Coordinates of C-alpha atoms in Angstrom, one line a residue:
M1 CA -9.5 29.7 -1.5
I2 CA -10.8 26.1 -1.9
R3 CA -9.3 25.3 1.6
H4 CA -11.2 27.9 3.3
L5 CA -14.5 27.0 1.5
L6 CA -14.0 23.4 2.8
T7 CA -13.1 24.1 6.3
G8 CA -16.4 22.8 7.5
L9 CA -16.6 20.0 5.0
A10 CA -15.9 17.0 7.3
A11 CA -18.7 18.2 9.9
S12 CA -21.2 18.7 7.0
L13 CA -20.6 15.4 5.5
L14 CA -20.9 13.4 8.9
L15 CA -24.1 15.2 9.7
G16 CA -25.4 14.8 6.2
Q17 CA -24.7 10.9 6.3
A18 CA -26.6 10.6 9.5
Q19 CA -29.6 12.1 7.9
A20 CA -29.4 10.5 4.4
A21 CA -28.0 7.2 2.8
T22 CA -27.4 9.2 -0.4
L23 CA -24.8 11.9 -1.1
A24 CA -24.0 14.0 -4.2
L25 CA -20.6 15.5 -4.4
T26 CA -20.8 18.3 -7.1
H27 CA -18.7 20.8 -8.9
A28 CA -15.6 18.7 -8.3
R29 CA -12.4 17.8 -10.5
I30 CA -12.7 13.9 -10.5
H31 CA -9.7 11.6 -11.2
T32 CA -11.6 8.4 -12.2
L33 CA -8.6 6.5 -13.3
T34 CA -11.1 4.8 -15.9
A35 CA -11.2 5.3 -19.6
A36 CA -13.2 8.4 -18.7
G37 CA -10.1 10.2 -17.4
T38 CA -10.4 13.2 -15.4
L39 CA -13.7 14.9 -15.3
D40 CA -14.1 18.7 -14.6
D41 CA -17.1 20.4 -13.0
A42 CA -18.4 16.8 -12.4
T43 CA -20.6 15.0 -9.9
L44 CA -20.1 11.8 -7.9
I45 CA -23.2 10.2 -6.3
I46 CA -22.7 7.7 -3.3
R47 CA -25.5 5.5 -2.3
D48 CA -25.4 2.7 0.3
N49 CA -21.6 2.6 0.5
L50 CA -21.2 2.4 -3.2
I51 CA -20.6 4.8 -6.1
E52 CA -23.8 5.0 -7.9
A53 CA -22.7 7.4 -10.8
V54 CA -19.9 9.7 -12.0
G55 CA -20.3 12.2 -14.7
T56 CA -20.7 15.7 -15.8
T57 CA -24.5 15.8 -16.6
L58 CA -26.0 13.7 -13.8
A59 CA -29.3 14.3 -12.5
I60 CA -29.2 14.7 -8.6
P61 CA -31.4 12.2 -6.9
D62 CA -34.2 13.7 -4.7
D63 CA -33.1 12.0 -1.6
A64 CA -29.5 13.1 -1.8
K65 CA -27.5 15.4 0.5
V66 CA -25.6 17.8 -2.0
I67 CA -22.3 19.0 -1.2
D68 CA -20.8 21.7 -3.4
L69 CA -17.0 21.1 -3.6
K70 CA -16.5 24.4 -5.6
G71 CA -13.6 22.8 -7.7
A72 CA -11.9 20.6 -5.1
Q73 CA -10.4 17.4 -6.4
I74 CA -11.5 13.8 -5.8
T75 CA -9.3 10.7 -6.4
P76 CA -9.7 7.0 -5.2
G77 CA -8.5 6.3 -1.7
L78 CA -4.7 5.8 -1.6
F79 CA -3.3 2.2 -1.1
D80 CA 0.2 1.5 0.1
A81 CA 1.3 -1.6 -1.4
Y82 CA 3.7 -2.6 1.5
T83 CA 3.5 -1.6 5.0
H84 CA 3.6 -3.0 8.6
L85 CA 0.6 -0.9 9.6
G86 CA -1.4 -2.6 12.5
L87 CA 1.7 -4.7 13.3
D88 CA 4.5 -2.0 14.4
E89 CA 3.6 0.7 16.7
I90 CA 6.9 2.1 18.1
D91 CA 10.0 0.7 16.4
G92 CA 12.2 1.2 19.5
V93 CA 9.9 -0.7 21.8
E94 CA 10.3 -4.4 20.9
E95 CA 7.1 -5.3 22.7
T96 CA 4.9 -3.3 20.1
V97 CA 6.6 -4.7 16.9
D98 CA 4.7 -7.9 15.7
A99 CA 5.7 -7.7 12.0
G100 CA 7.8 -10.9 12.0
S101 CA 9.9 -13.4 13.9
N102 CA 13.5 -14.2 14.6
N103 CA 12.6 -17.7 15.3
P104 CA 13.7 -19.9 12.2
R105 CA 11.0 -22.5 13.1
Y106 CA 8.3 -20.0 12.0
S107 CA 8.1 -19.6 8.2
A108 CA 5.6 -19.7 5.4
A109 CA 2.5 -20.6 7.6
L110 CA 2.9 -17.3 9.7
D111 CA -0.3 -15.2 9.3
V112 CA 0.0 -11.5 10.2
G113 CA -3.8 -11.5 10.7
D114 CA -3.2 -13.1 14.1
G115 CA -1.3 -10.1 15.4
L116 CA -3.1 -6.9 13.6
N117 CA -4.3 -4.2 15.8
P118 CA -7.0 -2.0 14.3
R119 CA -6.7 0.6 17.2
S120 CA -3.1 1.4 16.4
V121 CA -2.6 5.2 16.7
L122 CA -0.6 5.2 13.5
I123 CA -3.9 4.2 11.6
P124 CA -5.6 7.6 11.8
V125 CA -2.5 9.6 11.4
N126 CA -2.1 8.1 8.0
R127 CA -5.9 7.8 7.2
I128 CA -6.6 11.5 7.5
E129 CA -4.0 12.0 4.8
G130 CA -5.8 9.8 2.4
I131 CA -4.5 6.2 2.9
T132 CA -7.6 4.1 3.0
H133 CA -6.1 0.7 2.4
A134 CA -2.7 -0.9 2.8
M135 CA -0.9 -4.3 2.5
S136 CA 0.4 -5.3 6.0
A137 CA 3.2 -7.5 5.3
P138 CA 5.3 -9.9 7.5
V139 CA 9.0 -9.5 7.8
S140 CA 11.7 -11.9 8.8
G141 CA 14.2 -10.9 11.4
P142 CA 18.0 -11.1 11.0
E143 CA 17.9 -14.6 12.5
G144 CA 14.5 -15.4 11.0
P145 CA 13.5 -17.7 8.2
L146 CA 13.7 -17.3 4.5
L147 CA 9.9 -17.2 4.0
A148 CA 8.4 -14.5 6.2
G149 CA 4.9 -15.6 5.9
R150 CA 1.6 -14.2 4.7
G151 CA 0.4 -10.7 4.6
A152 CA -3.3 -9.0 4.8
V153 CA -4.8 -6.2 3.1
I154 CA -6.3 -3.9 5.5
S155 CA -8.9 -1.0 5.6
L156 CA -7.9 2.1 7.6
G157 CA -11.6 3.1 7.8
T158 CA -13.3 0.6 10.0
L159 CA -12.8 -1.6 13.1
D160 CA -15.5 -4.1 12.1
A161 CA -14.1 -4.8 8.7
F162 CA -10.4 -4.2 9.2
V163 CA -9.1 -7.0 7.4
V164 CA -10.2 -6.7 3.8
R165 CA -8.5 -9.9 2.6
S166 CA -6.5 -12.1 4.9
Q167 CA -3.6 -14.3 3.6
A168 CA -3.5 -12.0 0.5
A169 CA 0.2 -12.8 -0.5
M170 CA 3.3 -14.8 0.5
F171 CA 6.6 -12.7 1.3
V172 CA 10.1 -13.9 1.0
T173 CA 13.5 -12.1 1.5
L174 CA 16.2 -12.6 -1.0
G175 CA 19.3 -10.7 -2.0
E176 CA 21.9 -9.5 0.7
A177 CA 19.4 -9.8 3.6
G178 CA 18.2 -13.1 2.5
A179 CA 21.6 -14.6 2.1
A180 CA 22.6 -13.1 5.6
R181 CA 19.6 -15.0 7.2
I182 CA 20.7 -18.4 5.9
K183 CA 24.4 -17.8 6.3
G184 CA 25.4 -18.4 2.8
G185 CA 25.7 -16.7 -0.6
R186 CA 23.1 -16.1 -3.4
P187 CA 23.4 -19.7 -4.8
A188 CA 22.4 -21.1 -1.5
L189 CA 19.6 -18.8 -1.0
L190 CA 17.9 -19.6 -4.4
L191 CA 18.5 -23.3 -3.6
A192 CA 16.9 -23.0 -0.2
L193 CA 13.8 -21.5 -2.0
R194 CA 13.7 -24.0 -4.7
E195 CA 14.0 -26.8 -2.2
A196 CA 11.0 -25.4 -0.2
L197 CA 9.0 -25.4 -3.6
E198 CA 10.1 -28.7 -4.6
E199 CA 9.1 -30.2 -1.1
T200 CA 5.7 -28.6 -1.3
Q201 CA 5.1 -29.8 -4.8
Q202 CA 6.0 -33.4 -3.8
L203 CA 3.6 -33.1 -0.7
G204 CA 0.8 -31.7 -3.0
S205 CA 1.0 -34.7 -5.2
N206 CA 1.2 -37.0 -2.3
S207 CA 4.5 -38.3 -3.4
P208 CA 6.8 -39.4 -0.5
V209 CA 9.6 -36.9 0.5
Q210 CA 12.8 -38.6 -0.1
R211 CA 14.8 -36.3 2.4
P212 CA 14.6 -34.7 5.6
A213 CA 11.6 -32.3 5.5
Q214 CA 12.6 -28.5 5.3
L215 CA 9.0 -27.4 6.0
S216 CA 6.4 -28.1 8.4
A217 CA 3.1 -29.5 7.4
L218 CA 1.6 -26.1 8.0
D219 CA 4.4 -24.4 5.8
A220 CA 3.7 -26.7 3.0
E221 CA -0.1 -26.1 3.1
A222 CA 0.6 -22.3 3.2
L223 CA 2.8 -22.6 0.0
Q224 CA 0.3 -24.8 -2.0
P225 CA -1.6 -21.7 -3.3
V226 CA 1.7 -20.1 -4.3
L227 CA 2.6 -23.0 -6.4
A228 CA -0.8 -23.1 -8.0
G229 CA -0.5 -19.6 -9.0
K230 CA -3.4 -18.4 -6.8
L231 CA -1.3 -16.3 -4.3
P232 CA 1.4 -13.9 -5.2
L233 CA 4.9 -14.3 -4.1
V234 CA 6.3 -10.9 -2.9
A235 CA 10.0 -11.2 -3.2
D236 CA 12.2 -8.5 -1.4
V237 CA 15.1 -8.2 -4.0
N238 CA 17.0 -5.3 -5.5
R239 CA 20.1 -6.4 -7.6
A240 CA 19.2 -7.0 -11.5
A241 CA 21.2 -10.2 -11.2
D242 CA 19.0 -11.4 -8.5
I243 CA 15.9 -10.5 -10.1
R244 CA 16.9 -12.3 -13.4
A245 CA 17.6 -15.5 -11.4
L246 CA 14.4 -15.2 -9.7
L247 CA 12.4 -14.7 -12.9
Q248 CA 14.0 -17.9 -14.1
L249 CA 12.8 -19.7 -10.9
A250 CA 9.3 -18.2 -11.2
G251 CA 9.0 -19.2 -14.6
D252 CA 10.1 -22.9 -13.8
Y253 CA 7.3 -23.0 -11.2
K254 CA 4.8 -20.6 -12.8
L255 CA 4.7 -18.5 -9.9
K256 CA 2.7 -15.3 -9.6
L257 CA 5.5 -13.2 -8.7
I258 CA 5.7 -9.5 -7.4
I259 CA 9.1 -7.7 -6.9
H260 CA 9.5 -5.5 -3.9
G261 CA 12.3 -3.1 -3.6
G262 CA 13.6 -3.4 -7.2
A263 CA 16.2 -0.7 -7.0
E264 CA 17.9 -2.1 -10.2
A265 CA 14.5 -3.5 -11.6
H266 CA 14.6 -1.0 -14.4
L267 CA 17.6 -2.6 -15.9
L268 CA 15.4 -5.6 -16.6
A269 CA 12.4 -3.6 -17.6
A270 CA 11.6 -5.5 -20.8
E271 CA 12.1 -8.9 -19.2
L272 CA 9.6 -7.9 -16.3
A273 CA 7.0 -6.7 -18.8
R274 CA 7.4 -9.8 -21.1
Q275 CA 6.7 -12.1 -18.0
Q276 CA 4.0 -9.6 -16.5
V277 CA 5.9 -9.1 -13.1
P278 CA 4.9 -6.0 -11.4
V279 CA 7.4 -4.1 -9.1
I280 CA 6.8 -2.3 -5.9
L281 CA 9.4 0.5 -5.5
D282 CA 10.2 3.7 -4.0
P283 CA 10.8 6.1 -6.8
T284 CA 13.0 8.3 -4.6
L285 CA 15.5 5.9 -4.1
N286 CA 18.4 7.2 -6.5
L287 CA 21.5 6.5 -4.5
P288 CA 23.4 3.2 -4.2
A289 CA 22.9 2.7 -0.3
R290 CA 24.0 -1.0 -0.8
F291 CA 26.1 -3.0 -3.1
E292 CA 22.8 -4.5 -4.6
S293 CA 21.5 -1.0 -5.5
L294 CA 24.4 0.5 -7.3
A295 CA 22.2 1.2 -10.3
A296 CA 19.4 3.0 -8.3
S297 CA 17.9 5.8 -10.6
A298 CA 15.4 8.6 -9.9
D299 CA 13.7 7.8 -13.2
A300 CA 13.3 4.1 -12.6
A301 CA 9.5 4.4 -12.2
A302 CA 9.3 6.1 -15.6
I303 CA 11.5 3.5 -17.3
L304 CA 9.4 0.5 -15.9
F305 CA 6.2 2.3 -16.9
R306 CA 7.4 3.0 -20.5
A307 CA 8.3 -0.7 -20.8
G308 CA 4.8 -1.8 -19.8
V309 CA 5.6 -2.9 -16.2
R310 CA 2.9 -2.4 -13.6
I311 CA 4.2 -0.3 -10.8
A312 CA 3.2 0.5 -7.3
F313 CA 4.9 2.7 -4.7
S314 CA 5.8 2.1 -1.0
G315 CA 8.5 3.8 1.1
E316 CA 8.5 1.0 3.9
S317 CA 12.0 -0.4 3.2
T318 CA 13.7 3.0 2.3
S319 CA 12.6 6.5 3.1
T320 CA 9.1 6.7 4.8
G321 CA 8.2 3.6 6.7
S322 CA 4.7 2.6 7.9
H323 CA 4.6 5.6 10.4
N324 CA 4.6 7.9 7.4
S325 CA 2.7 5.7 4.8
R326 CA 1.0 9.0 4.0
N327 CA 4.0 10.0 2.1
I328 CA 3.5 7.9 -0.7
R329 CA 1.8 10.7 -2.6
Q330 CA 5.0 12.7 -2.2
L331 CA 6.7 9.6 -3.7
A332 CA 4.3 9.8 -6.6
G333 CA 4.8 13.4 -7.1
N334 CA 8.7 12.8 -7.1
A335 CA 8.2 10.1 -9.9
V336 CA 6.2 12.6 -11.9
A337 CA 9.1 15.1 -11.7
H338 CA 11.3 12.3 -13.3
G339 CA 9.1 11.5 -16.2
L340 CA 6.3 9.4 -15.0
P341 CA 2.8 10.5 -16.3
W342 CA 0.7 12.1 -13.6
N343 CA -2.2 9.5 -14.1
A344 CA 0.4 6.7 -13.9
A345 CA 1.7 8.0 -10.6
L346 CA -1.8 8.2 -9.2
A347 CA -2.6 4.7 -10.2
A348 CA 0.7 3.4 -8.6
I349 CA -0.8 4.6 -5.2
S350 CA -4.4 3.4 -5.7
L351 CA -5.5 1.3 -8.6
N352 CA -2.2 -0.9 -9.2
P353 CA -1.9 -2.0 -5.4
A354 CA -5.6 -3.1 -5.4
S355 CA -5.0 -5.0 -8.7
L356 CA -1.7 -6.6 -7.3
Y357 CA -3.8 -8.1 -4.4
G358 CA -6.9 -8.9 -6.4
L359 CA -9.2 -6.1 -5.3
D360 CA -9.4 -3.9 -8.2
S361 CA -13.0 -5.2 -8.9
T362 CA -14.1 -3.2 -5.9
L363 CA -11.3 -0.5 -5.2
G364 CA -8.9 1.7 -7.1
T365 CA -11.1 3.6 -9.6
L366 CA -14.1 6.1 -9.2
E367 CA -16.9 4.3 -11.3
A368 CA -20.4 3.1 -10.7
G369 CA -20.5 -0.1 -8.7
K370 CA -17.2 0.3 -6.9
Q371 CA -16.8 0.8 -3.2
A372 CA -17.0 4.5 -2.3
S373 CA -13.4 4.8 -0.8
L374 CA -12.1 8.1 -2.0
V375 CA -10.5 11.4 -0.9
I376 CA -11.3 15.1 -1.4
W377 CA -8.3 17.3 -1.7
D378 CA -7.9 21.1 -1.7
G379 CA -5.4 20.9 -4.4
D380 CA -3.3 18.6 -6.6
P381 CA -3.1 15.4 -4.6
L382 CA 0.4 14.8 -5.5
E383 CA 1.7 18.3 -4.3
V384 CA 2.9 18.2 -0.7
T385 CA 1.3 21.7 0.0
S386 CA -2.3 20.1 -0.6
S387 CA -4.2 18.6 1.9
A388 CA -7.0 16.0 2.4
T389 CA -10.2 17.6 3.6
Q390 CA -12.4 14.6 3.7
V391 CA -11.7 10.8 3.6
F392 CA -14.4 8.2 2.8
A393 CA -14.0 4.5 3.4
A394 CA -16.7 2.1 2.1
G395 CA -19.0 5.1 1.7
R396 CA -18.5 6.4 5.2
A397 CA -17.2 9.8 5.7
L398 CA -14.4 9.3 8.4
P399 CA -13.5 11.8 11.2
M400 CA -10.5 13.8 10.3
Q401 CA -8.8 13.4 13.6
S402 CA -5.6 11.7 14.7
R403 CA -3.5 11.8 18.0
Q404 CA -1.5 14.4 16.1
T405 CA -4.3 16.7 15.3
E406 CA -5.7 16.2 19.0
L407 CA -2.3 17.4 20.4
R408 CA -2.1 20.3 18.0
N409 CA -5.6 21.3 19.1
R410 CA -4.7 21.0 22.8
Y411 CA -1.7 23.2 22.7
A412 CA -2.5 25.5 19.8
G413 CA -4.2 27.9 22.4
S414 CA -0.9 28.0 24.5
R415 CA 1.2 29.7 21.7
K416 CA 0.1 33.2 22.3
T417 CA 0.6 33.0 26.0
A418 CA 4.0 31.5 25.6
A419 CA 4.9 34.1 23.0
A420 CA 3.8 36.9 25.4
V421 CA 6.0 35.3 28.3
I422 CA 9.1 35.1 26.1
A423 CA 8.7 38.7 24.8
K424 CA 8.1 40.1 28.3
P425 CA 11.1 42.3 29.3

């Protein structure tokens, strides 16, 4: 019923915003992800691109355009914690893939912001299904460097403010893939990372480097914020033993560490919680696809959460990829089915990624003063049968169109004709 009632919502909102700077979304079920929890029959007021108020007894401003949502649900905009959106277009066409380099010369100083494409056709495909923000990360190719470079947080809602935070994190590949890159085993891999950090530390203290330089001057400069604890180091690593060794290294240098992949991270849940190290994982990863993920488990997200580890979800390296970043809500739903509380699953695809990259002061929750990046749903947002009926980015109602919807609309009228031709005796 709600789906039919909201059929014209996008057009109504777009028209309303052209006439008024204030919008009141009424009679909604609002998942605030704040101490207020989930509010039923509530109102959310947007003014000048910000959330002005959220509550159940709000007075509607005289200048507001009122949209009765008739019980539809509202969540913060979804945030994919690890993608290559804006960098990869067609995986099989090398010329359209800009996420990284196979040239070992280029390392920590690489900045994906130099190659991001805000007009990628993958962006509206994912945006109309609730993704408003994403980390667009670099990746090192099979012959590439250990340190992949720096990623950027992007907004899928605007061309003029596409990059929300440039150089938002440093990325490194460890484990099996990292060892293959340096053509050595895991001890050599950790040694190479330690050498890079030591060299950066010496250069930062103006002490002369007593050995051949492993890093360029630009690489060392890019690593300085990592050593200062200002820039997170996102490490692609899965095996519990590798994670434990990395935790030791991070402690030695006081790094702000984030685990990505983490197939066996749940085995070290208590240690990760104690060191306050978050984990970006795919909660549907429950099979030992590699030797380094033999202990993969469907309830890994629930185990980590119960231990007090902050978790975020992404399927880039396992099941969904950037082309289907929109499927992170399905990942969240699967995590709920295996013991993760519903609100924790929603936070893992909204508030927590914003927090990992230092954007939780403006994104991730629905409360006064936050940016009005949110999604209206016709059912449970974590159910695959539900759909986003309207997406907002920075207070702007976005067109609910993509290349896929345009193709659908273009050819939908030919179905009846084609069926008649097939049925003709």
